[in-house]
Amino acid sequence: MTKYIYGIDIGGTTVKMGLFDEKGDMLEKWEIVTRKENNGENILPDIVKSIKEKNTEKSIETDDILGIGMGVPGPITEDGRVLKCANLGWGIFSVADEMSKLTGVEKVKVGNDANVAALGEQWRGGGRGFDNIVMVTLGTGVGGGIIMDGKILTGENGAAGEIGHITVNPKETLTCGCGCKGCLEQYSSATGVIRMAKERLEASDKPSELRKFSADEIGGKEVFDAYKAGDELAAEAVNEFAIYLGMGLGNVASVVDTQAFVIGGGLSKNGPVVIDIVKEQYRKNVMFALKNTEFRLAELGNDAGMYGAVRMVLQ
Amino acid sequence: MTKYIYGIDIGGTTVKMGLFDEKGDMLEKWEIVTRKENNGENILPDIVKSIKEKNTEKSIETDDILGIGMGVPGPITEDGRVLKCANLGWGIFSVADEMSKLTGVEKVKVGNDANVAALGEQWRGGGRGFDNIVMVTLGTGVGGGIIMDGKILTGENGAAGEIGHITVNPKETLTCGCGCKGCLEQYSSATGVIRMAKERLEASDKPSELRKFSADEIGGKEVFDAYKAGDELAAEAVNEFAIYLGMGLGNVASVVDTQAFVIGGGLSKNGPVVIDIVKEQYRKNVMFALKNTEFRLAELGNDAGMYGAVRMVLQ
């Protein structure tokens, strides 16, 4: 009798849902809308409805479900309680208990979405073959997840691996979304590299490929494309991105001394060049013993969270 | 029949040795000289000789010894191999295997001295009651040790918890002992705070209590005493010490989200004021979820390493 696992990654816009077999291979995936109105009260019921429809379609009985794994965009304790999730409108409650009650499935594992994606990459993606990785997601912000001995490091407040909020510039005057100043996320996210490019475009008349775009059209890809084409102004922004990221990851290494960094998120789609420049800066910031830490690109893209969610169930 | 454990902390000048009972209570302690000549070839034999003398004195048979725990001032792998220890002149070899061979005691556990001291403080000192702590030793340098779930975090290269080498000042021009620039150790060690005070004494004519001392007489205690007495110049140096330490520990928290920081080493002897100023700066650098991390003073002083060494044997 085949057993099944649901791997679910709740995002601010859509919920990514996957049906997996007991070996952890994905059978199919689909998405539903994340309805955030009324403090997100529909989110879990919508997910449950979608699971039940899939069960009916595939003739899956509740007893055939080994468990449900979920990634949630907020701090989560080891036992699956969400500690307020502004993105979804949720307050403090046990997501794991609630899902168990709604589905009748006993084993429900819940983790922070960045941590769960890190686990997915370590299990089936760019971190394959390592027991200890730090995943860094370079998107709108800078996310992080730490895997130790094949398991998520959650931390006392569910805030372990929040490497986007490492302070890398004590002289910064702009405030980060977290309320502090000089966080890694202010420089090494897509938002950060775009801001640094635009500041340079405004501050000088230096010729640049980027001037052919309107301000709204400049994204991380445009900055990196210009950098790869030898554009000097883009290179200044990309270098600053890399200097701070190298410094931030050097600091992470001095704390946990991991085997490998796995770099994901939108900016990582600019390819191996991202790894090359970050690694160069990283090596400038770490003591001898840490210079050979490996760097890998993430491989699972948007599926990482679903794989990690399934992995939690199998652990 | 009473069982015994030896807890040993090898330093660059002396080896601290302790005889403990099987509950982990210290029965007695003594020191021997660390003979570093000839690549430190006498260090382990000297320790073994001292153990055997103690055995004879106390009529302890080899079978009565549960194990031997040791702290070594260098990077150590999980299985007790030292990866070069410049302080002692040692190259790469298994300290654990060698000690087993020399003593006939099967269970020998070896760890990095800062990590082992952290374990001692978590078990019997300032970190009692917490499973997860980060110990920070403010001495000549800044040392660190991370305890997770009551165990030492070693890291891939034995370099986890090297928080003295977190980069906190990307604009620094002076080089740290590790070869990098802007490491926490350059500001938040005794050496650092003394340097920053002396730089200020030379750069201005501002009146200061510290001017009654010759340059050689100014130590960490003198700087902190002047600070506590309201000396403005000393306050500038102490504030810089605290700003960088708060930033560094904030970065550590963003990575591992620990329960408590335990502050030890020579500078911690200046009392609760050290905790107060560091905690204030720490809270400025961390996201909301991390603001309530506990701060404690270390309690075991120079005995921490021996206690931690014994704890490794009992685990």
XYZ file of C-alpha atoms in Angstrom:
630
model
C 0.000 0.000 0.000
C 1.506 3.329 -1.056
C 1.800 5.970 1.650
C 1.674 9.679 0.924
C 3.033 12.932 2.330
C 1.799 16.433 1.666
C 4.490 19.119 1.425
C 3.104 22.630 1.739
C 4.813 26.004 1.466
C 2.630 28.938 2.518
C 3.616 32.205 0.852
C 2.101 35.665 1.073
C 0.434 35.307 -2.356
C 0.086 31.595 -3.069
C 0.275 28.325 -1.181
C 2.477 25.786 -2.962
C 1.184 22.285 -2.450
C 2.848 18.998 -3.347
C 1.865 15.356 -3.088
C 4.843 13.090 -2.405
C 5.303 9.349 -2.016
C 6.840 7.801 1.081
C 10.336 7.925 -0.443
C 9.997 11.686 -0.813
C 9.554 11.788 -4.584
C 7.150 14.432 -5.832
C 4.076 12.989 -7.558
C 2.435 16.263 -8.423
C 2.258 19.903 -7.394
C -0.245 22.733 -7.626
C -0.987 26.126 -6.093
C -3.882 27.802 -4.362
C -4.369 31.469 -3.504
C -3.397 32.668 -0.021
C -6.484 34.469 1.284
C -5.098 36.834 3.883
C -8.298 38.750 4.714
C -9.787 38.496 8.244
C -6.412 37.742 9.827
C -5.820 34.876 7.447
C -8.634 32.760 8.931
C -9.236 31.001 5.604
C -5.690 29.936 4.926
C -5.633 26.638 6.809
C -9.248 25.676 5.871
C -8.440 26.370 2.185
C -5.385 24.122 2.395
C -7.396 21.388 4.082
C -10.091 21.630 1.407
C -7.459 21.257 -1.300
C -5.920 18.241 0.460
C -9.333 16.596 0.759
C -10.071 17.175 -2.936
C -6.736 15.603 -3.823
C -7.454 12.676 -1.514
C -10.764 12.074 -3.268
C -9.227 12.414 -6.731
C -6.485 9.897 -5.890
C -8.557 7.675 -3.590
C -6.220 8.417 -0.689
C -7.557 7.555 2.777
C -6.484 9.572 5.821
C -4.651 6.468 7.062
C -2.567 6.464 3.882
C -1.095 9.862 4.787
C 2.191 9.560 6.674
C 2.130 13.216 7.556
C 1.864 16.819 6.468
C 4.817 19.209 6.421
C 4.420 22.959 6.234
C 6.579 26.035 5.784
C 5.195 29.289 7.205
C 6.574 32.797 6.567
C 7.209 33.739 10.201
C 8.986 32.612 13.352
C 7.925 29.124 14.431
C 8.912 27.266 17.593
C 10.203 23.679 17.594
C 6.740 22.366 18.485
C 4.994 24.100 15.568
C 3.585 27.213 17.179
C 3.600 30.389 15.104
C 4.765 33.431 17.076
C 2.825 36.046 15.158
C 3.043 36.087 11.400
C 2.504 39.604 10.063
C 2.636 38.366 6.451
C -0.456 36.212 6.878
C -2.254 38.206 9.558
C -1.851 35.344 12.032
C -1.422 35.761 15.780
C 0.031 33.187 18.159
C -1.324 29.640 17.839
C -0.241 26.080 17.139
C -0.385 25.555 13.390
C 0.537 21.914 13.901
C -2.321 21.201 16.323
C -4.847 23.078 14.195
C -3.893 21.211 11.021
C -4.026 17.884 12.859
C -7.523 18.668 14.072
C -8.760 19.792 10.647
C -7.316 16.845 8.703
C -7.282 13.982 11.172
C -3.600 13.469 10.297
C -1.585 13.072 13.468
C 1.880 13.946 12.225
C 2.032 17.590 11.195
C 5.425 19.294 11.136
C 5.701 23.055 10.775
C 8.756 25.240 10.273
C 9.754 28.705 9.181
C 9.653 28.894 5.376
C 13.313 29.892 4.935
C 14.439 27.121 7.274
C 12.230 24.561 5.568
C 13.564 25.579 2.134
C 17.115 25.179 3.500
C 16.233 21.655 4.611
C 14.849 20.894 1.156
C 18.045 22.070 -0.536
C 20.190 20.079 1.894
C 18.138 16.939 1.286
C 17.485 17.056 -2.452
C 19.074 20.207 -3.880
C 22.329 22.163 -3.975
C 23.293 21.019 -0.483
C 23.095 17.274 -1.275
C 25.947 15.372 0.313
C 26.417 17.797 3.207
C 24.994 17.365 6.717
C 25.608 20.989 7.633
C 24.705 23.872 5.362
C 23.681 27.481 5.590
C 21.217 28.480 2.918
C 21.059 32.112 1.875
C 18.117 33.359 -0.153
C 18.789 36.548 -2.089
C 15.377 37.880 -3.046
C 13.418 40.965 -2.056
C 15.146 40.481 1.281
C 17.951 38.214 2.446
C 16.639 35.024 4.041
C 18.574 32.305 5.739
C 18.275 28.814 7.105
C 20.765 26.719 9.015
C 20.868 22.941 8.797
C 22.952 21.067 11.364
C 23.300 17.295 11.295
C 20.540 17.261 8.700
C 18.083 19.155 10.902
C 16.763 22.695 11.069
C 18.326 24.954 13.697
C 15.287 26.763 15.087
C 16.722 28.766 17.971
C 15.156 29.944 21.203
C 12.773 32.415 19.519
C 12.494 30.761 16.117
C 14.954 33.381 14.842
C 18.068 31.285 14.156
C 19.377 31.768 10.629
C 17.999 35.312 10.304
C 21.181 36.262 8.548
C 19.571 39.078 6.587
C 19.619 40.994 9.854
C 23.277 40.636 10.682
C 24.725 44.131 11.056
C 27.400 44.659 8.418
C 27.601 48.440 8.336
C 27.682 50.175 11.726
C 27.710 53.589 10.025
C 24.441 53.173 8.068
C 21.832 55.927 8.462
C 18.957 54.221 6.579
C 16.666 52.008 8.656
C 16.002 48.364 7.734
C 12.529 46.805 7.824
C 13.469 45.219 11.177
C 14.004 48.636 12.757
C 17.803 48.402 12.982
C 20.410 50.017 10.746
C 23.080 48.475 8.541
C 21.548 44.995 8.128
C 22.938 42.688 5.428
C 19.522 42.754 3.743
C 19.937 46.481 3.021
C 22.805 45.739 0.592
C 22.741 42.137 -0.550
C 19.117 41.661 -1.540
C 17.686 42.445 -4.989
C 16.163 45.534 -3.379
C 19.585 46.490 -2.057
C 21.572 46.087 -5.250
C 18.900 47.962 -7.236
C 18.909 50.807 -4.699
C 22.708 51.033 -4.797
C 22.685 51.130 -8.609
C 19.993 53.809 -8.722
C 21.785 55.941 -6.122
C 24.843 55.877 -8.363
C 22.839 56.685 -11.493
C 21.429 59.745 -9.744
C 24.635 60.864 -8.070
C 26.782 61.021 -11.224
C 26.712 61.386 -15.000
C 28.864 58.311 -15.489
C 27.754 56.513 -18.669
C 25.995 53.226 -17.986
C 23.986 50.595 -19.821
C 21.415 51.028 -17.083
C 20.523 54.529 -18.304
C 18.541 53.045 -21.191
C 15.970 51.817 -18.653
C 13.414 53.839 -16.742
C 13.845 53.632 -12.975
C 10.948 51.165 -12.735
C 12.514 48.805 -15.256
C 15.748 48.292 -13.344
C 15.660 44.975 -11.518
C 18.357 42.721 -10.128
C 18.720 41.003 -13.515
C 19.337 44.305 -15.327
C 22.038 45.288 -12.812
C 23.785 41.911 -13.061
C 23.479 41.799 -16.877
C 25.134 45.220 -17.080
C 27.822 44.074 -14.614
C 28.559 40.987 -16.723
C 28.771 43.194 -19.829
C 31.498 45.250 -18.138
C 29.410 48.233 -17.071
C 31.411 50.213 -14.498
C 28.536 51.755 -12.618
C 26.763 48.398 -12.300
C 30.070 46.901 -11.123
C 30.227 49.398 -8.264
C 26.780 48.351 -7.044
C 27.491 44.642 -7.504
C 30.819 44.952 -5.693
C 29.154 46.576 -2.722
C 26.540 43.807 -2.755
C 29.354 41.231 -2.736
C 31.540 42.926 -0.115
C 28.728 43.012 2.426
C 27.531 39.517 1.579
C 31.061 38.130 1.877
C 31.441 39.861 5.210
C 28.053 38.636 6.442
C 28.698 35.032 5.421
C 32.180 35.236 6.935
C 30.531 36.185 10.205
C 28.103 33.287 9.914
C 31.045 30.923 9.353
C 32.869 32.257 12.429
C 29.804 31.327 14.465
C 28.713 27.935 13.088
C 31.641 26.805 10.854
C 29.353 25.136 8.314
C 30.343 22.780 5.483
C 28.710 24.730 2.686
C 26.760 27.842 1.800
C 23.913 27.260 -0.643
C 22.879 30.430 -2.445
C 19.309 30.704 -3.723
C 16.626 33.277 -4.458
C 16.068 35.526 -7.461
C 19.574 36.997 -7.570
C 21.153 33.524 -7.633
C 19.590 33.070 -11.086
C 22.325 35.353 -12.383
C 24.466 32.240 -12.217
C 27.925 31.158 -11.061
C 29.223 34.741 -11.204
C 27.272 35.414 -7.998
C 29.112 32.586 -6.243
C 32.473 33.704 -7.619
C 32.294 37.289 -6.402
C 30.811 36.414 -3.021
C 33.360 33.668 -2.390
C 36.189 36.055 -3.185
C 34.917 38.559 -0.612
C 34.125 35.820 1.903
C 37.695 34.571 1.864
C 38.963 38.060 2.683
C 36.909 38.102 5.881
C 37.581 34.751 7.501
C 40.405 33.175 9.460
C 42.527 30.526 7.801
C 40.558 27.515 9.081
C 37.391 28.762 7.360
C 38.716 29.667 3.912
C 37.709 26.431 2.190
C 34.021 26.378 3.042
C 32.101 25.267 -0.056
C 29.678 27.439 -2.033
C 26.839 25.959 -4.114
C 23.913 27.318 -6.071
C 20.449 26.239 -4.927
C 18.763 23.804 -7.321
C 15.148 23.392 -6.319
C 13.864 26.921 -6.893
C 10.305 27.370 -5.645
C 9.985 23.659 -4.862
C 12.584 23.764 -2.056
C 10.002 24.543 0.623
C 7.763 21.621 -0.358
C 10.702 19.195 -0.319
C 11.858 20.497 3.057
C 8.351 20.195 4.460
C 8.251 16.552 3.394
C 11.692 15.955 4.864
C 10.485 17.160 8.275
C 7.752 14.520 8.175
C 10.249 11.796 7.276
C 12.628 12.730 10.129
C 33.578 1.905 44.788
C 34.216 5.568 43.946
C 34.968 6.370 40.335
C 37.091 9.298 39.271
C 37.447 11.686 36.350
C 40.387 13.886 35.480
C 39.539 17.315 34.072
C 42.506 18.990 32.387
C 42.855 22.421 30.833
C 46.076 22.928 28.867
C 47.165 26.557 28.673
C 50.217 28.153 27.108
C 51.914 28.605 30.516
C 50.378 26.091 32.904
C 48.259 22.969 32.719
C 45.331 23.103 35.137
C 44.522 19.665 36.495
C 41.530 18.580 38.544
C 40.437 15.334 40.151
C 36.666 14.932 40.168
C 34.271 12.310 41.491
C 31.736 10.564 39.280
C 29.056 13.166 40.056
C 31.345 15.859 38.701
C 32.292 17.452 42.019
C 35.871 18.689 42.236
C 37.951 16.842 44.850
C 41.165 18.751 44.316
C 43.060 20.797 41.758
C 46.673 21.632 41.018
C 48.850 23.004 38.219
C 51.948 21.893 36.337
C 54.129 23.887 33.971
C 53.445 23.643 30.225
C 56.799 22.717 28.690
C 56.508 23.943 25.121
C 60.082 23.263 23.964
C 60.708 20.688 21.202
C 57.268 21.182 19.686
C 55.612 20.520 23.013
C 56.663 16.865 23.072
C 56.737 16.799 26.898
C 53.279 18.196 27.480
C 51.262 14.984 27.350
C 53.913 12.842 29.124
C 54.115 15.466 31.914
C 50.345 15.332 32.328
C 50.377 11.545 32.389
C 53.158 11.550 35.015
C 51.127 13.905 37.186
C 48.018 11.728 36.816
C 49.981 8.626 37.798
C 51.424 10.357 40.868
C 47.911 11.379 41.904
C 46.685 7.825 41.334
C 49.408 6.488 43.607
C 48.758 9.114 46.261
C 45.044 8.346 46.291
C 45.307 4.605 45.607
C 43.325 5.035 42.392
C 43.509 2.121 39.939
C 43.223 2.729 36.179
C 39.904 0.877 36.263
C 38.588 3.422 38.761
C 38.990 6.206 36.201
C 35.789 6.835 34.227
C 37.624 9.012 31.763
C 39.869 11.973 31.099
C 38.624 15.245 29.618
C 40.939 17.828 28.117
C 40.793 21.365 26.776
C 43.448 22.329 24.233
C 44.193 25.865 22.985
C 43.662 25.195 19.281
C 41.137 23.851 16.784
C 40.062 20.298 17.606
C 37.841 18.007 15.538
C 34.889 16.102 16.998
C 37.007 12.948 17.317
C 39.760 14.631 19.326
C 42.360 15.392 16.688
C 44.271 18.638 17.035
C 44.605 20.534 13.740
C 47.858 22.286 14.495
C 48.236 24.170 17.745
C 50.699 27.026 17.357
C 50.438 27.890 21.081
C 51.856 24.534 22.145
C 54.052 23.794 19.126
C 51.872 20.809 18.221
C 51.221 19.607 14.678
C 48.329 17.399 13.575
C 47.663 14.291 15.685
C 44.990 12.618 17.784
C 45.368 13.897 21.327
C 42.614 11.519 22.435
C 44.317 8.402 21.037
C 47.712 9.415 22.387
C 46.387 10.032 25.897
C 44.513 6.732 25.836
C 47.703 4.922 24.901
C 49.792 6.659 27.567
C 47.318 6.197 30.414
C 45.441 3.006 29.571
C 42.207 4.950 30.054
C 39.854 4.240 27.168
C 37.559 7.257 27.369
C 39.473 10.432 26.582
C 37.512 13.450 25.352
C 39.279 16.471 23.905
C 37.919 19.860 22.909
C 39.023 23.374 22.127
C 39.726 25.207 25.394
C 37.232 28.031 24.806
C 34.513 25.539 23.871
C 35.283 23.349 26.865
C 35.152 26.352 29.219
C 31.775 27.268 27.699
C 30.535 23.768 28.479
C 31.787 24.095 32.055
C 29.931 27.380 32.543
C 26.748 25.949 31.031
C 26.943 22.911 33.305
C 28.056 24.375 36.611
C 28.566 28.126 36.175
C 26.837 31.262 34.908
C 24.949 29.321 32.249
C 23.285 26.881 34.695
C 19.679 26.248 33.767
C 20.145 26.909 30.061
C 20.631 24.229 27.388
C 21.865 26.745 24.820
C 24.432 29.400 25.612
C 27.129 31.360 23.886
C 30.108 32.036 26.120
C 32.260 35.061 25.378
C 35.673 35.382 26.992
C 37.008 38.926 27.126
C 40.714 38.555 27.825
C 43.824 39.310 25.805
C 41.663 38.313 22.855
C 37.958 37.584 22.490
C 37.195 33.875 22.736
C 33.919 32.121 22.240
C 32.191 28.812 22.699
C 28.727 27.720 21.642
C 26.716 25.152 23.573
C 23.637 23.692 21.889
C 21.400 21.196 23.640
C 24.073 20.937 26.319
C 26.813 20.006 23.858
C 29.742 21.797 22.268
C 29.225 23.025 18.705
C 32.524 22.111 17.070
C 31.960 22.974 13.423
C 33.433 21.504 10.267
C 36.948 22.829 10.926
C 36.817 23.074 14.711
C 36.277 26.818 14.279
C 32.665 27.240 15.409
C 32.299 29.902 18.095
C 35.327 31.892 16.939
C 33.374 35.032 17.590
C 36.444 37.144 18.240
C 36.943 37.028 14.486
C 33.561 38.281 13.407
C 34.090 41.378 11.273
C 32.466 44.356 12.970
C 34.260 47.221 11.258
C 34.618 46.929 7.471
C 36.585 50.195 7.369
C 39.412 49.127 9.742
C 42.993 49.578 8.483
C 44.797 47.736 11.333
C 45.308 44.003 10.848
C 44.105 41.455 13.430
C 46.217 38.491 14.558
C 44.146 36.288 12.234
C 45.232 38.283 9.191
C 41.888 39.976 8.562
C 40.818 43.521 9.413
C 38.078 44.826 11.694
C 37.628 41.702 13.880
C 35.640 42.016 17.117
C 38.797 41.075 19.041
C 40.454 44.314 17.890
C 37.996 46.382 19.961
C 36.348 44.277 22.627
C 39.313 42.523 24.229
C 41.394 43.943 27.092
C 44.049 44.653 24.470
C 41.470 46.489 22.382
C 40.013 48.699 25.086
C 43.512 49.586 26.351
C 44.624 50.481 22.814
C 41.549 52.647 22.244
C 42.136 54.469 25.563
C 45.806 55.059 24.798
C 45.048 56.331 21.289
C 42.737 58.902 22.856
C 45.276 59.897 25.499
C 47.812 60.575 22.767
C 45.453 62.265 20.322
C 44.148 64.945 22.707
C 44.918 66.914 25.865
C 41.575 66.044 27.418
C 42.018 65.635 31.186
C 41.711 62.029 32.349
C 42.302 59.937 35.455
C 44.330 57.658 33.216
C 47.055 60.296 32.784
C 48.361 59.531 36.274
C 49.536 56.146 34.980
C 52.473 55.405 32.727
C 51.503 53.724 29.448
C 52.642 50.351 30.800
C 50.470 50.634 33.877
C 47.197 51.040 31.985
C 45.308 47.741 31.918
C 41.676 46.867 31.380
C 40.948 47.372 35.084
C 42.379 50.924 35.058
C 40.262 51.868 32.035
C 37.082 50.437 33.565
C 37.796 51.971 37.004
C 38.195 55.385 35.371
C 34.987 54.806 33.384
C 33.064 53.932 36.545
C 34.459 57.077 38.206
C 32.953 59.158 35.388
C 36.127 59.762 33.370
C 35.089 61.043 29.926
C 38.055 59.803 27.981
C 37.780 56.310 29.480
C 34.068 56.388 28.681
C 34.832 56.951 25.006
C 37.025 53.861 24.901
C 34.572 51.748 26.909
C 31.667 52.860 24.719
C 33.519 51.803 21.594
C 34.306 48.472 23.269
C 30.589 48.049 24.055
C 29.254 49.198 20.671
C 31.329 46.623 18.789
C 30.652 43.874 21.316
C 26.913 44.574 21.200
C 27.033 44.471 17.423
C 29.085 41.254 17.388
C 26.819 39.466 19.848
C 23.776 40.716 17.942
C 25.211 39.037 14.869
C 25.803 35.829 16.798
C 22.175 35.904 17.977
C 20.900 36.389 14.419
C 22.726 33.192 13.484
C 22.082 30.823 16.412
C 19.335 32.558 18.486
C 20.756 31.351 21.796
C 19.084 31.464 25.222
C 21.862 33.323 27.008
C 25.235 34.958 26.616
C 27.687 34.207 29.416
C 30.452 36.787 29.677
C 33.780 35.734 31.177
C 37.479 36.528 31.002
C 39.519 39.255 32.681
C 37.346 42.181 31.601
C 34.222 40.529 33.048
C 35.780 40.981 36.504
C 34.831 44.642 36.211
C 31.390 43.435 37.192
C 27.748 43.905 36.194
C 28.517 47.218 34.481
C 30.077 45.211 31.634
C 26.824 43.320 31.137
C 24.745 46.484 31.372
C 26.564 48.427 28.674
C 26.908 45.465 26.318
C 23.256 44.487 26.685
C 22.202 48.054 25.870
C 24.220 48.019 22.636
C 23.131 44.475 21.820
C 19.477 45.445 21.934
C 20.091 48.231 19.423
C 21.405 45.714 16.882
C 18.887 42.900 16.917
C 15.437 42.323 15.543
C 12.475 42.279 17.917
C 12.410 38.502 18.474
C 15.973 38.558 19.834
C 15.802 41.482 22.247
C 15.207 39.422 25.389
C 18.188 37.090 25.179
C 19.662 36.724 28.685
C 23.089 37.959 29.753
C 25.021 36.397 32.644
C 28.470 36.751 34.145
C 30.676 33.657 34.132
C 31.167 32.143 37.584
C 33.864 29.505 37.405
C 36.858 31.657 36.459
C 39.920 29.547 35.650
C 38.155 26.355 36.725
C 35.629 26.483 33.859
C 37.851 24.453 31.522
C 38.340 21.644 34.038
C 34.602 21.408 34.702
C 33.820 21.387 30.977
C 36.446 18.694 30.395
C 34.764 16.508 33.018
C 31.356 17.190 31.525
C 32.546 15.861 28.149
C 33.474 12.580 29.837
C 30.080 12.335 31.530
C 28.158 12.913 28.257
